[in-house]
Coordinates of C-alpha atoms and ligand atoms in Angstrom, one line a residue:
M463 CA -4.2 -18.7 -12.2
E464 CA -1.4 -17.1 -10.3
S465 CA 1.4 -19.2 -8.8
G466 CA 0.6 -20.7 -5.4
T467 CA -3.1 -20.3 -5.9
V468 CA -5.5 -23.2 -5.1
E469 CA -7.9 -24.6 -7.6
Q470 CA -10.7 -27.2 -7.3
S471 CA -9.9 -30.1 -9.6
T472 CA -11.2 -33.5 -10.3
Q473 CA -9.1 -36.6 -10.6
A474 CA -9.9 -39.6 -12.7
V475 CA -10.4 -42.8 -10.7
G476 CA -9.3 -46.2 -11.9
N477 CA -12.6 -48.1 -11.6
G478 CA -14.5 -46.0 -14.2
D479 CA -17.1 -45.0 -11.6
G480 CA -16.7 -41.3 -12.5
P481 CA -14.6 -38.5 -11.1
A482 CA -13.2 -38.6 -7.6
P483 CA -14.4 -36.1 -5.1
A484 CA -13.0 -32.6 -5.8
A485 CA -9.5 -32.2 -4.4
E486 CA -7.6 -29.0 -3.8
R487 CA -4.5 -28.5 -5.8
I488 CA -1.8 -25.8 -5.9
E489 CA -0.5 -24.5 -9.2
V490 CA 3.2 -23.8 -9.4
H491 CA 4.3 -21.2 -12.0
N492 CA 7.6 -19.9 -13.3
P493 CA 7.5 -16.2 -12.3
A494 CA 10.2 -15.4 -15.0
N495 CA 7.8 -16.2 -17.8
G496 CA 4.4 -17.0 -16.2
E497 CA 4.4 -20.7 -17.5
L498 CA 2.6 -23.3 -15.4
I499 CA 5.1 -25.8 -14.2
T500 CA 2.9 -28.3 -12.4
T501 CA 0.0 -28.7 -10.0
L502 CA 0.3 -30.5 -6.6
P503 CA -2.5 -31.9 -4.3
V504 CA -3.0 -30.1 -1.0
A505 CA -2.5 -32.5 1.9
S506 CA -5.6 -32.8 4.0
P507 CA -5.5 -32.4 7.8
D508 CA -5.7 -36.1 8.2
E509 CA -2.8 -36.6 5.8
V510 CA -0.7 -34.1 7.8
A511 CA -1.5 -36.0 11.0
T512 CA -0.6 -39.3 9.4
T513 CA 2.7 -38.0 8.2
V514 CA 3.6 -36.6 11.6
A515 CA 2.6 -39.9 13.3
R516 CA 4.8 -41.9 10.9
V517 CA 8.0 -39.9 11.5
R518 CA 7.1 -39.7 15.2
A519 CA 7.2 -43.5 15.4
N520 CA 10.8 -43.5 14.1
Q521 CA 12.1 -40.6 16.2
A522 CA 13.3 -42.6 19.2
D523 CA 15.6 -44.7 17.0
W524 CA 16.9 -41.6 15.4
E525 CA 17.6 -40.0 18.7
A526 CA 19.3 -43.2 20.0
M527 CA 21.8 -43.0 17.1
G528 CA 23.5 -40.2 19.0
I529 CA 25.2 -37.0 17.6
E530 CA 27.8 -38.9 15.5
G531 CA 25.2 -41.4 14.1
R532 CA 22.9 -38.5 13.0
Y533 CA 25.8 -36.5 11.6
Y534 CA 26.7 -39.6 9.4
W535 CA 23.3 -39.3 7.7
L536 CA 23.3 -35.6 7.5
G537 CA 26.8 -35.9 6.0
K538 CA 25.2 -38.0 3.3
L539 CA 22.7 -35.3 2.6
R540 CA 25.5 -32.7 2.4
D541 CA 27.3 -34.9 -0.2
W542 CA 24.1 -35.4 -2.2
L543 CA 23.4 -31.6 -2.2
L544 CA 26.9 -30.9 -3.5
D545 CA 26.7 -33.7 -6.1
N546 CA 23.3 -32.7 -7.3
S547 CA 23.4 -28.9 -6.9
E548 CA 22.8 -28.1 -10.6
R549 CA 19.7 -30.3 -10.7
V550 CA 18.3 -28.7 -7.5
L551 CA 19.2 -25.2 -8.7
D552 CA 17.4 -25.8 -12.0
T553 CA 14.2 -26.7 -10.1
M554 CA 14.5 -23.8 -7.7
Q555 CA 15.3 -21.3 -10.4
R556 CA 12.1 -22.3 -12.3
E557 CA 9.8 -22.0 -9.4
T558 CA 11.3 -18.7 -8.0
G559 CA 12.3 -16.8 -11.1
K560 CA 15.6 -16.0 -9.4
V561 CA 18.8 -15.4 -11.4
R562 CA 21.2 -18.3 -11.1
A563 CA 23.8 -16.3 -9.1
D564 CA 21.2 -15.6 -6.4
A565 CA 20.2 -19.3 -6.2
T566 CA 23.6 -20.8 -6.0
N567 CA 24.2 -20.0 -2.4
E568 CA 21.5 -22.3 -1.2
P569 CA 23.1 -25.8 -1.5
V570 CA 26.5 -24.5 -0.3
Y571 CA 25.0 -22.8 2.7
L572 CA 23.2 -26.1 3.6
A573 CA 26.5 -28.1 3.2
D574 CA 28.3 -25.6 5.5
L575 CA 25.5 -25.7 8.1
I576 CA 25.5 -29.5 8.2
N577 CA 29.3 -29.4 8.9
F578 CA 28.9 -26.6 11.5
Y579 CA 26.2 -28.3 13.6
G580 CA 27.7 -31.8 13.0
S581 CA 31.0 -30.7 14.5
K582 CA 29.6 -28.4 17.2
A583 CA 26.5 -30.4 18.4
A584 CA 28.4 -32.2 21.2
K585 CA 29.6 -28.8 22.6
F586 CA 26.1 -27.2 22.2
I587 CA 23.8 -30.0 23.4
G588 CA 26.0 -32.6 24.9
E589 CA 25.3 -33.6 28.5
E590 CA 26.6 -31.0 31.0
S591 CA 28.0 -31.8 34.4
V592 CA 27.3 -29.0 36.9
R593 CA 29.0 -28.4 40.3
P594 CA 26.5 -27.9 43.1
H595 CA 26.5 -24.3 44.3
S596 CA 26.0 -25.2 47.9
A597 CA 27.7 -27.6 50.3
L598 CA 24.2 -28.8 51.3
L599 CA 24.1 -30.5 47.9
A600 CA 27.5 -32.1 48.2
A601 CA 26.0 -35.6 48.1
K602 CA 24.4 -35.0 44.8
K603 CA 25.6 -35.4 41.2
L604 CA 24.1 -32.8 39.0
R605 CA 23.7 -33.3 35.2
V606 CA 21.8 -31.6 32.4
Q607 CA 20.8 -33.4 29.3
Y608 CA 19.2 -32.0 26.2
R609 CA 16.5 -34.1 24.7
P610 CA 14.8 -33.1 21.4
H611 CA 11.2 -32.1 20.9
P612 CA 10.1 -35.3 19.3
V613 CA 8.6 -33.8 16.1
V614 CA 9.5 -30.4 14.8
G615 CA 7.2 -28.8 12.3
I616 CA 8.8 -26.2 9.9
I617 CA 6.6 -23.7 8.0
S618 CA 8.7 -21.9 5.4
P619 CA 8.3 -18.9 2.9
W620 CA 9.1 -18.7 -0.8
N621 CA 12.1 -16.4 -1.0
F622 CA 14.8 -19.0 -0.1
P623 CA 13.0 -22.3 -0.5
L624 CA 15.8 -24.5 0.8
I625 CA 17.8 -22.3 3.2
L626 CA 14.6 -21.5 5.1
S627 CA 13.3 -25.1 5.3
I628 CA 16.1 -27.6 5.2
G629 CA 18.3 -25.0 6.8
D630 CA 16.1 -25.3 10.0
A631 CA 15.7 -29.0 9.6
I632 CA 19.5 -29.5 9.8
P633 CA 19.9 -28.4 13.5
A634 CA 16.5 -30.1 14.4
L635 CA 17.6 -33.4 12.9
Q636 CA 21.1 -33.1 14.4
A637 CA 19.4 -32.5 17.8
G638 CA 17.5 -35.8 17.4
A639 CA 14.1 -34.6 16.4
A640 CA 12.0 -35.9 13.5
V641 CA 10.9 -33.1 11.0
V642 CA 7.9 -32.4 8.8
I643 CA 8.1 -29.3 6.6
K644 CA 5.2 -27.3 5.0
P645 CA 6.9 -25.3 2.3
S646 CA 5.4 -22.2 0.7
E647 CA 2.7 -23.0 -1.9
F648 CA 4.6 -20.8 -4.3
T649 CA 7.8 -22.8 -4.2
P650 CA 7.2 -26.4 -3.2
L651 CA 9.3 -28.2 -5.8
G652 CA 13.0 -27.8 -4.8
L653 CA 12.2 -28.9 -1.2
E654 CA 10.2 -31.9 -2.4
E655 CA 13.2 -32.9 -4.6
V656 CA 15.5 -32.9 -1.6
V657 CA 13.1 -34.8 0.6
E658 CA 12.5 -37.4 -2.1
A659 CA 16.3 -37.8 -2.4
W660 CA 16.7 -38.2 1.4
K661 CA 14.1 -41.0 1.2
H662 CA 15.0 -42.8 -2.0
E663 CA 18.5 -41.9 -3.2
I664 CA 20.3 -41.4 0.2
G665 CA 18.1 -44.0 2.0
G666 CA 18.0 -41.8 5.1
P667 CA 15.9 -42.9 8.2
D668 CA 12.2 -42.1 7.9
V669 CA 12.4 -39.0 10.1
L670 CA 12.2 -36.2 7.4
D671 CA 9.1 -35.5 5.3
C672 CA 7.1 -32.6 3.8
V673 CA 3.4 -31.9 3.4
Q674 CA 2.3 -29.7 0.5
G675 CA -0.4 -27.1 0.8
I676 CA -1.6 -23.7 1.9
G677 CA -2.1 -21.8 5.1
E678 CA -4.6 -24.3 6.5
T679 CA -2.1 -27.1 5.9
G680 CA 0.4 -25.1 8.0
G681 CA -2.3 -24.8 10.7
A682 CA -2.8 -28.6 10.7
L683 CA 0.9 -29.1 11.1
V684 CA 0.9 -26.7 14.1
D685 CA -1.8 -28.9 15.7
N686 CA 0.2 -32.1 15.4
V687 CA 3.8 -31.4 16.2
D688 CA 5.8 -30.6 19.4
F689 CA 7.6 -27.5 18.3
I690 CA 7.0 -25.0 15.4
Q691 CA 9.7 -23.3 13.5
F692 CA 8.0 -20.6 11.4
T693 CA 9.6 -18.2 8.9
G694 CA 7.3 -15.8 7.1
S695 CA 5.5 -12.5 7.6
D696 CA 4.7 -11.1 11.0
R697 CA 1.0 -11.2 10.0
T698 CA 1.0 -15.0 9.6
G699 CA 3.5 -15.4 12.5
R700 CA 0.8 -14.0 14.9
K701 CA -1.7 -16.5 13.6
V702 CA 0.7 -19.4 14.0
M703 CA 1.5 -18.4 17.5
A704 CA -2.2 -18.0 18.4
R705 CA -2.9 -21.5 17.0
A706 CA 0.1 -23.0 18.8
A707 CA -1.2 -21.5 22.1
E708 CA -4.2 -23.9 21.8
T709 CA -1.9 -26.9 22.4
L710 CA 0.8 -25.0 24.3
T711 CA 3.2 -25.8 21.5
P712 CA 6.5 -23.8 21.7
V713 CA 7.3 -21.7 18.7
S714 CA 10.3 -19.9 17.1
L715 CA 9.3 -17.1 14.7
E716 CA 11.6 -15.6 12.1
L717 CA 9.6 -12.7 10.7
G718 CA 9.9 -9.7 8.5
G719 CA 12.3 -6.8 8.6
K720 CA 12.8 -3.2 7.5
D721 CA 16.6 -3.2 7.7
P722 CA 18.4 0.2 7.9
M723 CA 21.8 1.0 6.5
I724 CA 23.6 4.0 8.1
V725 CA 26.3 5.6 6.0
L726 CA 28.7 7.9 8.0
A727 CA 30.5 10.7 6.2
D728 CA 33.9 9.0 6.7
A729 CA 32.7 5.8 5.0
D730 CA 34.4 4.4 1.9
L731 CA 31.5 5.6 -0.3
D732 CA 32.3 3.2 -3.2
R733 CA 32.1 0.2 -0.9
A734 CA 29.0 1.6 0.8
A735 CA 27.2 2.3 -2.5
N736 CA 28.1 -1.1 -4.0
A737 CA 27.0 -2.8 -0.8
A738 CA 23.7 -0.9 -0.8
A739 CA 23.0 -1.9 -4.5
W740 CA 23.7 -5.5 -3.8
G741 CA 22.1 -5.6 -0.3
G742 CA 19.0 -3.9 -1.7
M743 CA 18.5 -5.6 -5.0
M744 CA 19.9 -9.1 -4.5
N745 CA 17.2 -11.7 -5.0
S746 CA 15.1 -8.8 -6.2
G747 CA 15.1 -7.4 -2.7
Q748 CA 13.1 -10.4 -1.5
I749 CA 15.2 -11.0 1.6
C750 CA 14.1 -10.5 5.1
M751 CA 17.5 -8.7 5.7
S752 CA 17.5 -6.6 2.5
V753 CA 18.7 -3.1 2.8
E754 CA 15.4 -1.2 2.6
R755 CA 16.1 2.2 4.0
I756 CA 19.4 4.2 4.0
Y757 CA 20.4 7.1 6.2
V758 CA 23.4 9.1 4.9
E759 CA 25.3 11.8 6.9
Q760 CA 24.7 15.1 5.0
P761 CA 28.3 15.7 3.7
A762 CA 28.4 12.3 2.0
Y763 CA 24.8 12.3 0.7
D764 CA 25.1 13.6 -2.8
E765 CA 28.1 11.6 -3.7
F766 CA 26.6 8.4 -2.2
V767 CA 23.3 8.8 -4.0
D768 CA 25.1 9.4 -7.2
K769 CA 27.3 6.3 -6.9
L770 CA 24.3 4.1 -5.8
T771 CA 22.2 5.3 -8.7
T772 CA 25.0 4.6 -11.2
E773 CA 25.5 1.1 -9.8
V774 CA 21.8 0.3 -9.8
N775 CA 21.4 1.6 -13.3
K776 CA 23.9 -0.9 -14.5
L777 CA 21.9 -3.9 -13.3
R778 CA 20.6 -6.3 -16.0
Q779 CA 17.1 -7.6 -15.3
G780 CA 15.0 -10.3 -16.9
P781 CA 14.8 -14.1 -17.5
D782 CA 18.3 -15.4 -16.7
S783 CA 20.1 -18.0 -18.7
K784 CA 23.7 -19.3 -19.2
G785 CA 23.9 -17.5 -22.6
D786 CA 22.2 -14.3 -21.3
P787 CA 23.0 -13.9 -17.6
K788 CA 21.1 -11.3 -15.6
D789 CA 21.7 -9.6 -12.2
V790 CA 18.1 -9.1 -11.0
G791 CA 15.4 -11.8 -11.4
A792 CA 11.6 -11.9 -11.1
M793 CA 9.2 -11.3 -8.2
T794 CA 8.4 -14.7 -6.9
S795 CA 5.0 -14.0 -5.4
P796 CA 2.3 -11.9 -7.2
N797 CA 1.0 -10.8 -3.8
Q798 CA 4.5 -9.3 -3.1
S799 CA 4.6 -7.5 -6.4
A800 CA 1.4 -5.8 -5.5
I801 CA 2.8 -4.6 -2.1
V802 CA 6.0 -3.3 -3.8
E803 CA 3.9 -1.4 -6.4
D804 CA 1.7 0.1 -3.6
H805 CA 4.7 1.3 -1.6
V806 CA 6.3 3.0 -4.5
T807 CA 3.1 4.5 -5.8
D808 CA 2.4 5.9 -2.2
A809 CA 5.9 7.4 -2.0
L810 CA 5.8 9.0 -5.4
A811 CA 2.3 10.5 -4.7
S812 CA 3.7 11.9 -1.4
G813 CA 6.6 13.7 -3.1
A814 CA 9.4 11.1 -3.4
R815 CA 11.4 10.9 -6.6
A816 CA 12.6 7.7 -8.3
L817 CA 16.2 8.4 -9.6
T818 CA 16.0 5.1 -11.3
G819 CA 13.3 2.4 -11.8
G820 CA 9.9 3.0 -10.1
K821 CA 7.5 0.7 -11.9
R822 CA 6.4 -2.9 -12.6
I823 CA 7.4 -4.2 -16.0
P824 CA 4.6 -5.5 -18.3
G825 CA 4.6 -9.4 -18.7
P826 CA 5.3 -12.1 -19.5
G827 CA 6.9 -12.7 -16.2
D828 CA 6.6 -10.6 -13.0
Y829 CA 9.4 -8.0 -12.7
F830 CA 9.7 -4.8 -10.8
E831 CA 12.4 -2.3 -11.8
P832 CA 15.4 -1.8 -9.4
T833 CA 14.4 1.4 -7.8
V834 CA 16.2 4.2 -5.9
L835 CA 13.9 6.6 -4.1
V836 CA 14.9 10.0 -2.6
D837 CA 13.0 12.8 -0.9
V838 CA 11.4 10.1 1.3
D839 CA 10.4 10.3 4.9
H840 CA 8.9 8.2 7.7
S841 CA 5.3 9.1 6.8
M842 CA 5.6 6.9 3.7
K843 CA 5.0 3.1 3.6
V844 CA 8.2 2.6 1.8
M845 CA 10.2 3.8 4.9
R846 CA 7.9 2.2 7.5
D847 CA 6.5 -1.2 6.3
E848 CA 8.3 -4.1 4.8
T849 CA 8.6 -3.6 1.0
F850 CA 10.4 -6.9 0.2
G851 CA 11.2 -5.8 -3.3
P852 CA 14.1 -4.2 -5.3
V853 CA 13.5 -0.8 -3.8
V854 CA 15.6 1.4 -1.5
G855 CA 14.7 4.8 0.0
V856 CA 17.6 7.2 0.8
M857 CA 17.4 10.0 3.4
P858 CA 20.1 12.6 4.3
V859 CA 20.7 13.0 8.1
R860 CA 22.4 15.7 10.1
D861 CA 24.6 13.3 12.1
A862 CA 24.9 9.8 13.5
E863 CA 22.5 10.6 16.3
E864 CA 19.7 11.5 13.8
A865 CA 20.6 8.4 11.8
L866 CA 20.2 6.2 14.9
R867 CA 16.9 7.8 15.9
L868 CA 15.5 7.1 12.4
A869 CA 17.0 3.6 12.1
N870 CA 15.5 2.7 15.5
D871 CA 12.1 4.3 14.6
S872 CA 10.6 1.0 13.4
R873 CA 8.4 -1.8 14.6
Y874 CA 10.9 -4.2 13.1
G875 CA 14.4 -5.1 14.4
L876 CA 15.8 -7.9 12.3
S877 CA 19.3 -6.7 11.2
G878 CA 21.1 -3.7 9.7
S879 CA 24.4 -2.3 8.7
V880 CA 26.7 0.7 9.4
F881 CA 29.4 2.0 7.0
G882 CA 32.1 4.3 8.2
E883 CA 35.5 4.6 9.8
K884 CA 35.9 1.2 11.7
E885 CA 35.8 2.3 15.3
R886 CA 33.2 5.0 14.9
A887 CA 31.0 2.7 12.8
E888 CA 31.3 0.0 15.4
R889 CA 30.2 2.4 18.2
V890 CA 27.2 3.4 16.1
A891 CA 26.4 -0.2 15.2
R892 CA 26.2 -1.2 18.9
R893 CA 23.2 1.2 19.3
V894 CA 21.1 -0.1 16.5
E895 CA 18.1 -1.9 17.9
C896 CA 18.2 -5.3 16.0
G897 CA 19.2 -8.9 16.3
A898 CA 22.3 -8.7 14.1
I899 CA 24.3 -5.8 12.7
N900 CA 27.0 -5.7 10.0
V901 CA 29.9 -3.2 10.1
N902 CA 31.1 -2.2 6.6
D903 CA 29.2 -5.1 5.0
V904 CA 25.7 -6.3 4.3
L905 CA 23.8 -9.6 4.7
V906 CA 26.9 -11.4 5.6
N907 CA 25.9 -12.1 9.2
Y908 CA 23.5 -14.9 7.8
F909 CA 26.6 -16.9 6.7
A910 CA 28.3 -16.4 10.1
S911 CA 26.5 -19.4 11.6
D912 CA 28.7 -19.2 14.6
V913 CA 26.6 -16.3 16.0
P914 CA 22.9 -16.3 16.6
M915 CA 20.5 -14.5 14.3
G916 CA 17.0 -13.5 15.4
G917 CA 14.6 -10.6 15.3
W918 CA 14.0 -8.0 18.0
K919 CA 10.6 -6.3 18.3
E920 CA 8.1 -7.6 15.7
S921 CA 10.8 -9.3 13.7
G922 CA 10.5 -12.5 15.7
I923 CA 10.9 -14.7 18.7
G924 CA 13.9 -17.0 19.1
Y925 CA 17.1 -17.4 17.2
R926 CA 18.6 -19.5 14.4
H927 CA 22.4 -20.3 14.2
G928 CA 25.0 -20.6 16.9
E929 CA 24.2 -22.5 20.1
P930 CA 20.6 -21.2 20.5
G931 CA 19.9 -22.4 16.9
I932 CA 20.1 -26.0 18.0
K933 CA 19.3 -25.8 21.7
K934 CA 15.8 -24.4 20.9
F935 CA 14.9 -27.8 19.4
C936 CA 15.7 -29.5 22.7
R937 CA 14.0 -29.8 26.1
T938 CA 16.2 -29.5 29.1
E939 CA 16.2 -32.4 31.5
S940 CA 18.0 -31.9 34.8
L941 CA 19.2 -35.0 36.7
V942 CA 19.8 -34.7 40.4
I943 CA 21.5 -38.0 41.4
T944 CA 22.1 -39.1 44.9
R945 CA 25.6 -40.4 45.3
F946 CA 25.2 -41.5 49.0
G947 CA 22.5 -41.0 51.6
A948 CA 21.2 -42.3 54.9
K949 CA 17.9 -44.1 55.3
R950 CA 16.2 -40.9 56.0
E951 CA 17.1 -37.2 55.1
P952 CA 16.8 -34.7 57.9
T953 CA 14.1 -32.8 55.9
W954 CA 11.9 -35.9 55.7
Y955 CA 9.2 -37.2 58.1
P956 CA 8.8 -37.3 61.0
Y957 CA 8.8 -33.5 61.7
T958 CA 10.1 -33.6 65.2
K959 CA 10.9 -30.4 67.0
N960 CA 14.7 -31.2 67.3
R961 CA 15.1 -32.2 63.6
R962 CA 13.2 -29.1 62.4
G963 CA 15.4 -26.8 64.6
L964 CA 18.6 -28.6 63.4
V965 CA 17.7 -28.2 59.7
G966 CA 17.0 -24.5 60.2
R967 CA 20.3 -23.9 62.0
I968 CA 22.3 -25.7 59.4
A969 CA 20.6 -23.8 56.6
Q970 CA 21.3 -20.5 58.4
A971 CA 24.9 -21.4 58.9
F972 CA 25.4 -22.1 55.2
N973 CA 23.5 -19.1 53.9
A974 CA 24.6 -16.4 56.3
R975 CA 27.6 -14.3 55.1
D976 CA 28.8 -13.1 58.4
L977 CA 30.0 -14.9 61.5
K978 CA 27.2 -13.6 63.9
R979 CA 24.4 -15.0 61.7
R980 CA 26.3 -18.2 61.0
L981 CA 26.3 -18.8 64.8
G982 CA 22.6 -18.3 64.8
L983 CA 22.7 -14.7 66.3
R984 CA 20.8 -11.7 64.9
G985 CA 22.9 -9.2 62.9
Ligands
NAD1633 P1 3.7 -15.8 4.7 O1 3.6 -15.4 6.1 O2 2.7 -15.4 3.7 O3 3.8 -17.4 4.5 C1 4.8 -18.2 5.1 C2 4.3 -19.6 5.3 O4 3.2 -19.7 6.2 C3 3.8 -20.2 4.0 O5 4.3 -21.6 3.9 C4 2.3 -20.2 4.1 O6 1.6 -21.2 3.4 C5 2.2 -20.4 5.6 N1 0.9 -20.0 6.2 C6 0.1 -19.0 5.7 N2 -1.0 -18.9 6.6 C7 -0.8 -19.8 7.6 C8 -1.6 -20.1 8.7 N3 -2.7 -19.4 9.0 N4 -1.1 -21.1 9.5 C9 0.1 -21.7 9.3 N5 0.8 -21.4 8.2 C10 0.4 -20.5 7.3 O7 5.2 -15.3 4.2 P2 5.8 -15.3 2.7 O8 5.1 -14.3 1.9 O9 5.8 -16.7 2.2 O10 7.3 -14.9 3.0 C11 7.7 -13.5 3.1 C12 7.8 -13.1 4.5 O11 8.8 -14.0 5.1 C13 8.4 -11.7 4.6 O12 7.7 -11.0 5.6 C14 9.9 -11.9 5.0 O13 10.5 -10.9 5.7 C15 9.7 -13.2 5.9 N6 11.0 -13.8 6.0 C16 11.7 -13.8 7.2 C17 12.9 -14.4 7.4 C18 13.7 -14.4 8.7 O14 14.6 -15.2 8.8 N7 13.3 -13.5 9.6 C19 13.5 -15.0 6.3 C20 12.8 -15.0 5.1 C21 11.5 -14.4 4.9

């Protein structure tokens, strides 16, 4: 069976009365060599509800610890991640088939994010004191407090098993929420190891757990929590949002992308080509923000394509080990390999040429060759739909205007990049329709947690990182506190003629912006 698939199995029971009722299990495989690593039981909807109820019962105490108290425990998680990174990386590398170099950024990203939100939370979600805008409210004290959604459910994909699960749990926990995570059925093991460590090695409060399973398990999580953070395909994102609508549960959706790179003629072409090779092939192109399509101003086209092809040709691919390190790893999900193969086949059949790569490599293991396609256009899937594999399509363009028109000709709008002379590149970058854009770099915006990152168009709803990345896990509560007041306000009962007239005249005097109206006269 393929990784992440579900099988019917029977489990022996202890009393010798025969097999237990059939239980669904997921199989986890190593995509680098196809070996079965383990199988895990799928949590039933009842088990999901029980897990959510358990952490919900502990959430109030967690919230009451305050920002510093919660940072204390998250700091312990940071230390554990740094001390145990090799162990976690071994697990993740096995279940994803990544090369080690692509996996290493996960624990360090999480450690940095814990420090970021731990030190900024008071600024981002601390109580706010607001000055009343009108003298009519002078007797009131106005405050805004940010209270967490009690239980946040996180549904995550397989491409970065920890960054896209624990990475969202960090701001949610720092905000005071309890968290239950449903990881991808393809890559459940690294996350489970971290959650087990939180419970048993760190001894953290019982406000973080995970439930293993498939799509339906994710659906059960949606039914039980107060906020859903979903990362995955736009196809599943729509289903999650529709299901959340049944209980009016708010959602934040981080979905797919088809990120453009624009290369202007005055770019440093070595830097641009090296960036395109890394930004397109890193993690075998299985990144929502991968460089997927490249538009190059005509005068630089030939040289850029030459440099890019040379760089991609040098990449070493295959099972990665200390003694035999590689640059490009396996495809983690067999479903995704099929999509990549379909996009490349469609492009080649419609007149595209592969300057390097172009096909799936026969097993064991699931690998697709790093591929550079030219003679492509927007009628082809590879330039329109999310490929999510080690494939880039390159097109020449007349000028920056044509590059922008093509870059923006997409239903997606996650992120992108522009290479060129600094000021010109920045001017062009400001006009790309997406949630985050890099000038003379690629992918790096994900590590600038200071600024929000979220998709425009069909790439998502909501933001991670920055202030919105923690505020979204909170509900706003406004407090309007009376500092002093008479036994009766002029607006209260009884509605006598005199009092009603007086209130109207006072309100007019405060709201009018010219003397005549202030005095109650018509303008
Ligand atoms: P997917 O949509 O197939 O699955 C994502 C998660 O949703 C999995 O845990 C899956 O079990 C669960 N799921 C499936 N059906 C469900 C349902 N009906 N209800 C609730 N949960 C359900 O995505 P994937 O193949 O795991 O990941 C690849 C996709 O993720 C790509 O489109 C990629 O662009 C996107 N992605 C986006 C970001 C981002 O930040 N925008 C980051 C990484 C990946």
